[in-house]
Amino acid sequence: MKLGFEESQSRYSSGSQSARAWTEAWVSAWAYCPHCGNAKISSFPNNSPLADFFCTSCSEEFELKSQKGKFGTRVVDGAFKTKCERLAASNNPNLFLMKYDLKSLAVVNLFIVPKHFFVREIIEERKPLAATARRAGWIGSNILLSRIPESGKIHIVQAGVVRAKDLVLAEWQKIAFPQRRIAGDARLVARRHEMRRVARQAGLHA
């Protein structure tokens, strides 16, 4: 697995557009399916409302979020209603999270959140855009990474080092079978966070 982006990839006037083109092209070229081990995953058409990638072998779907900085407690995402509907669907996606370095134009970290952790309970509703905004009233969302337990994050690249594919597949299979229990764990973590938030607002100790 090569970590560098291809220099021949087109540059856009917008830095974010260039980064999106580089990261998506890298996933298409180098990422494999962690569910079945298929060597390649394919991209959906641009701006697909479904997901970014899918596996032609097992039909698993994947969404990609990438940024140049370290991931914090949340990731900005799209429309709240659309996201909730997408996660409630039978073909809800898994989530790739990639950190890249602009100086070296290379992937630094890449991990995946299996879909049974990528649930409605970790989606936060943002405030509607102001009446003066171009999309007044639009409601976006955040993905609350803080509500995902460590067992729900499978690392493929860590600190610029590619982990062995066999290890990644083994970790995936370890948590793939008890999906209902794991989904319940993710929801329990989310509920605990919500209870602590409510308690803090009430001036109590969680």
Coordinates of C-alpha atoms in Angstrom, one line a residue:
M1 CA 0.0 0.0 0.0
K2 CA 1.5 3.3 -1.1
L3 CA 0.7 6.2 1.1
G4 CA 1.5 9.1 -1.2
F5 CA -1.0 10.8 -3.4
E6 CA -0.4 10.8 -7.2
E7 CA 1.3 14.0 -8.3
S8 CA -0.4 13.8 -11.6
Q9 CA -3.9 14.2 -10.1
S10 CA -5.6 17.4 -11.2
R11 CA -5.3 20.5 -8.9
Y12 CA -8.4 22.6 -8.3
S13 CA -8.6 26.3 -7.5
S14 CA -10.0 25.3 -4.1
G15 CA -7.7 23.5 -1.6
S16 CA -10.6 21.5 -0.3
Q17 CA -11.5 20.4 -3.8
S18 CA -7.9 19.3 -4.4
A19 CA -7.8 17.4 -1.1
R20 CA -11.1 15.6 -1.8
A21 CA -9.8 14.6 -5.3
W22 CA -6.5 13.3 -3.9
T23 CA -8.0 11.4 -1.0
E24 CA -10.8 9.8 -3.0
A25 CA -8.4 8.8 -5.8
W26 CA -6.1 7.3 -3.1
V27 CA -8.9 5.2 -1.6
S28 CA -9.9 4.0 -5.1
A29 CA -6.4 3.0 -5.8
W30 CA -5.2 1.5 -2.5
A31 CA -7.9 0.8 0.0
Y32 CA -9.3 -2.8 0.3
C33 CA -12.6 -4.0 1.7
P34 CA -12.1 -4.8 5.5
H35 CA -15.2 -6.9 5.5
C36 CA -14.4 -9.5 2.8
G37 CA -10.7 -8.7 2.0
N38 CA -11.4 -7.7 -1.6
A39 CA -8.3 -6.0 -2.9
K40 CA -10.2 -2.9 -4.3
I41 CA -13.3 -0.9 -3.5
S42 CA -15.1 1.1 -6.2
S43 CA -16.3 4.7 -6.1
F44 CA -19.9 5.7 -6.5
P45 CA -20.7 8.5 -9.1
N46 CA -19.7 12.0 -7.8
N47 CA -22.1 13.6 -5.3
S48 CA -23.9 10.3 -4.7
P49 CA -26.3 10.7 -1.8
L50 CA -25.7 7.0 -0.9
A51 CA -22.0 6.8 0.0
D52 CA -18.6 7.3 -1.5
F53 CA -17.4 3.7 -2.2
F54 CA -18.7 0.2 -2.3
C55 CA -17.3 -3.3 -2.6
T56 CA -18.2 -5.2 -5.7
S57 CA -17.6 -8.5 -3.9
C58 CA -19.7 -8.2 -0.7
S59 CA -21.7 -5.0 -1.4
E60 CA -20.5 -3.2 1.7
E61 CA -20.7 0.6 1.4
F62 CA -18.3 3.2 2.7
E63 CA -18.3 6.9 3.5
L64 CA -15.0 8.9 3.6
K65 CA -14.2 11.8 5.8
S66 CA -10.7 13.3 5.5
Q67 CA -8.9 16.3 6.9
K68 CA -5.3 17.6 7.3
G69 CA -5.5 18.0 11.1
K70 CA -6.0 15.5 13.9
F71 CA -9.6 14.4 14.4
G72 CA -11.2 15.8 17.5
T73 CA -14.4 14.9 19.2
R74 CA -16.6 15.6 16.2
V75 CA -16.6 15.8 12.4
V76 CA -18.8 18.2 10.4
D77 CA -21.2 16.4 8.2
G78 CA -24.1 17.1 5.8
A79 CA -27.8 17.6 6.2
F80 CA -29.1 16.2 9.5
K81 CA -32.3 14.7 8.2
T82 CA -30.6 13.0 5.2
K83 CA -27.9 11.6 7.5
C84 CA -30.4 10.1 9.9
E85 CA -32.3 8.5 7.1
R86 CA -29.2 7.1 5.6
L87 CA -28.0 5.5 8.8
A88 CA -31.5 4.0 9.3
A89 CA -31.4 2.3 5.9
S90 CA -30.6 -1.4 5.4
N91 CA -27.5 -0.6 3.5
N92 CA -26.1 2.0 5.9
P93 CA -22.4 2.7 5.3
N94 CA -19.2 2.1 7.2
L95 CA -17.1 5.2 7.9
F96 CA -13.5 5.8 6.7
L97 CA -11.6 8.6 8.6
M98 CA -8.4 9.8 7.0
K99 CA -5.8 12.2 8.2
Y100 CA -3.4 13.4 5.5
D101 CA -0.3 15.6 5.3
L102 CA -0.3 18.5 2.8
K103 CA 3.5 18.9 2.7
S104 CA 4.2 15.3 1.8
L105 CA 0.9 14.8 0.1
A106 CA 0.4 11.5 1.8
V107 CA -1.9 9.6 4.2
V108 CA -0.8 9.7 7.8
N109 CA -3.7 7.9 9.6
L110 CA -6.6 5.9 8.3
F111 CA -9.2 4.0 10.4
I112 CA -12.6 2.7 9.8
V113 CA -15.7 2.7 12.0
P114 CA -17.9 -0.3 11.2
K115 CA -21.5 0.5 10.4
H116 CA -22.9 -1.0 13.6
F117 CA -21.0 1.8 15.4
F118 CA -22.0 4.4 12.8
V119 CA -25.5 4.9 14.2
R120 CA -28.1 7.7 14.7
E121 CA -27.0 8.1 18.4
I122 CA -23.6 9.6 17.4
I123 CA -25.2 12.2 15.1
E124 CA -25.6 15.7 16.5
E125 CA -28.1 18.2 15.0
R126 CA -26.6 21.6 14.4
K127 CA -28.5 24.9 14.7
P128 CA -30.4 26.0 11.6
L129 CA -28.6 28.5 9.4
A130 CA -29.5 32.2 10.0
A131 CA -32.2 33.9 8.0
T132 CA -29.4 35.9 6.3
A133 CA -27.6 32.9 5.1
R134 CA -27.7 31.7 1.5
R135 CA -29.3 28.4 2.7
A136 CA -31.4 30.0 5.5
G137 CA -32.9 27.4 7.8
W138 CA -30.7 24.5 6.6
I139 CA -29.8 22.1 9.4
G140 CA -26.5 20.3 9.3
S141 CA -25.0 17.6 11.4
N142 CA -21.9 16.6 13.3
I143 CA -20.5 13.0 13.7
L144 CA -19.6 12.7 17.4
L145 CA -16.4 10.6 17.4
S146 CA -16.3 10.9 21.2
R147 CA -19.3 8.6 21.4
I148 CA -17.6 5.8 19.5
P149 CA -15.8 3.3 21.8
E150 CA -12.2 2.4 20.9
S151 CA -13.3 -1.1 20.0
G152 CA -15.3 0.6 17.1
K153 CA -12.2 2.0 15.5
I154 CA -10.1 -0.3 13.3
H155 CA -6.8 1.3 12.2
I156 CA -5.4 0.6 8.7
V157 CA -2.7 3.2 8.8
Q158 CA -1.2 4.6 12.0
A159 CA 1.3 7.4 12.2
G160 CA 2.4 6.7 8.6
V161 CA 2.8 3.0 9.1
V162 CA 0.6 0.5 7.2
R163 CA -0.8 -2.2 9.5
A164 CA -0.8 -5.8 8.2
K165 CA -4.0 -6.6 6.2
D166 CA -4.4 -9.9 8.1
L167 CA -4.6 -8.0 11.4
V168 CA -7.1 -5.5 10.1
L169 CA -9.4 -8.3 8.7
A170 CA -9.1 -10.3 11.9
E171 CA -10.1 -7.3 14.0
W172 CA -13.1 -6.7 11.7
Q173 CA -14.2 -10.3 11.9
K174 CA -13.9 -10.2 15.7
I175 CA -16.5 -7.5 16.0
A176 CA -18.5 -8.3 12.8
F177 CA -20.5 -11.2 14.2
P178 CA -22.0 -9.8 17.4
Q179 CA -23.3 -6.8 15.5
R180 CA -26.5 -6.4 17.5
R181 CA -24.6 -6.4 20.8
I182 CA -22.0 -3.9 19.5
A183 CA -24.7 -1.6 18.2
G184 CA -26.2 -1.7 21.6
D185 CA -22.8 -0.8 23.1
A186 CA -22.5 2.2 20.8
R187 CA -26.0 3.3 21.8
L188 CA -25.2 2.8 25.5
V189 CA -22.1 5.0 25.2
A190 CA -24.1 7.7 23.4
R191 CA -26.8 7.6 26.1
R192 CA -24.2 7.9 28.9
H193 CA -22.8 11.0 27.1
E194 CA -26.3 12.5 26.8
M195 CA -27.0 11.8 30.5
R196 CA -23.8 13.5 31.6
R197 CA -24.6 16.5 29.4
V198 CA -28.1 16.8 30.9
A199 CA -26.6 16.4 34.4
R200 CA -24.1 19.2 33.8
Q201 CA -26.8 21.5 32.6
A202 CA -28.8 20.8 35.7
G203 CA -25.8 21.5 37.9
L204 CA -25.4 17.9 39.0
H205 CA -22.5 15.5 38.9
A206 CA -22.9 12.6 36.5

